[in-house]
Coordinates of C-alpha atoms in Angstrom, one line a residue:
M1 CA 0.0 0.0 0.0
M2 CA 2.8 2.3 0.9
L3 CA 4.6 1.4 -2.3
L4 CA 1.5 2.4 -4.4
F5 CA 1.3 5.7 -2.6
M6 CA 5.0 6.4 -3.2
M7 CA 4.7 5.5 -6.9
S8 CA 1.7 7.8 -7.3
L9 CA 3.5 10.6 -5.6
I10 CA 6.6 10.1 -7.9
I11 CA 4.4 10.1 -11.0
L12 CA 2.6 13.3 -9.8
I13 CA 5.9 15.0 -9.2
I14 CA 7.3 14.0 -12.6
T15 CA 4.1 15.2 -14.3
I16 CA 4.3 18.6 -12.6
I17 CA 8.0 19.0 -13.5
V18 CA 7.3 18.1 -17.2
M19 CA 4.3 20.5 -17.3
M20 CA 6.4 23.3 -15.8
L21 CA 9.3 22.6 -18.2
A22 CA 6.9 22.6 -21.2
S23 CA 5.4 25.9 -20.0
F24 CA 8.8 27.6 -19.7
L25 CA 10.1 26.3 -23.0
S26 CA 7.0 27.3 -25.0
K27 CA 6.8 30.9 -23.9
K28 CA 7.3 33.6 -26.6
T29 CA 10.1 35.9 -26.0
I30 CA 9.2 38.5 -28.7
N31 CA 5.9 40.2 -28.6
D32 CA 4.9 41.5 -32.0
R33 CA 2.0 44.0 -32.2
E34 CA 0.4 42.2 -35.2
K35 CA 0.9 38.7 -33.8
S36 CA -0.6 39.6 -30.4
S37 CA -3.6 41.3 -31.9
P38 CA -6.7 39.2 -32.5
F39 CA -7.4 37.8 -36.0
E40 CA -10.9 38.4 -37.1
C41 CA -11.6 36.4 -40.2
G42 CA -9.4 38.4 -42.5
F43 CA -10.6 41.8 -41.4
D44 CA -8.0 44.3 -40.2
P45 CA -8.6 44.7 -36.4
M46 CA -6.9 48.2 -36.5
N47 CA -9.7 49.6 -38.7
Y48 CA -13.0 51.1 -37.7
S49 CA -15.0 48.2 -36.1
R50 CA -18.5 49.4 -37.1
L51 CA -18.1 48.6 -40.8
P52 CA -21.3 47.0 -42.3
F53 CA -21.0 43.2 -42.2
S54 CA -23.0 41.1 -44.7
L55 CA -25.6 39.0 -42.9
R56 CA -25.2 36.3 -45.6
F57 CA -22.0 35.1 -43.9
F58 CA -23.9 34.7 -40.6
L59 CA -26.9 33.0 -42.3
I60 CA -24.6 30.5 -44.1
A61 CA -22.9 29.7 -40.8
I62 CA -26.2 29.1 -39.0
I63 CA -27.4 26.8 -41.9
F64 CA -24.1 24.9 -41.7
L65 CA -24.5 24.4 -38.0
I66 CA -28.0 23.2 -38.3
F67 CA -27.1 20.6 -41.0
D68 CA -23.9 19.7 -39.2
V69 CA -25.9 18.8 -36.0
E70 CA -28.3 16.9 -38.3
I71 CA -25.5 14.6 -39.4
A72 CA -24.5 14.0 -35.8
L73 CA -28.0 12.9 -35.1
L74 CA -28.5 10.8 -38.2
L75 CA -25.3 8.7 -37.8
P76 CA -26.3 7.0 -34.5
M77 CA -29.7 6.1 -36.1
I78 CA -27.8 3.9 -38.5
L79 CA -26.0 2.1 -35.7
I80 CA -29.1 1.3 -33.7
I81 CA -31.2 -0.2 -36.6
K82 CA -30.3 -3.8 -35.6
S83 CA -31.2 -3.3 -31.9
S84 CA -34.5 -1.5 -32.3
N85 CA -37.9 -2.2 -33.6
L86 CA -37.8 -1.8 -37.4
F87 CA -41.2 -0.1 -37.6
N88 CA -40.5 2.4 -34.8
W89 CA -37.1 3.1 -36.3
T90 CA -38.5 3.7 -39.7
I91 CA -41.2 6.0 -38.5
T92 CA -38.8 8.0 -36.3
S93 CA -36.2 8.3 -39.1
M94 CA -38.7 9.3 -41.7
F95 CA -40.2 11.9 -39.3
F96 CA -36.7 13.3 -38.6
I97 CA -35.8 13.5 -42.3
L98 CA -39.2 15.0 -43.2
I99 CA -38.6 17.8 -40.7
L100 CA -35.1 18.5 -42.1
L101 CA -36.4 18.5 -45.7
M102 CA -39.2 20.9 -44.7
G103 CA -36.5 23.2 -43.2
L104 CA -34.4 22.9 -46.3
Y105 CA -37.4 23.8 -48.5
H106 CA -38.2 26.8 -46.3
E107 CA -34.6 28.1 -46.5
W108 CA -34.7 27.5 -50.3
N109 CA -38.1 29.2 -50.6
Q110 CA -36.9 32.2 -48.6
G111 CA -33.9 32.6 -50.9
A112 CA -31.4 32.0 -48.1
L113 CA -29.5 29.5 -50.2
E114 CA -29.1 31.8 -53.2
W115 CA -25.9 33.9 -53.0
N116 CA -26.5 36.2 -56.0
N117 CA -29.2 38.5 -54.7

């Protein structure tokens, strides 16, 4: 029991030493004004910050997030097909895909997917 405690303590001390050594070795010594300023998607952070921003970029990002989450929800449905009732799985899958297709149609109908407006 004492040997296990000593080994745990030695591992903890070695871990702390390695973390401190990595922290000291990775520090920057030269602070450049441009490198320490935030990078904002290609915009110059030194300019006036109230320039008009196209909401198309924001809308495309939101649509991407919605359909990205949709993929994360669809993939587990494929994995559970063998362990679930086939009728319930089919109804649930079709309902989920129908909701997504209705959302896609709505976005398309509103013109959110057309970039040339």
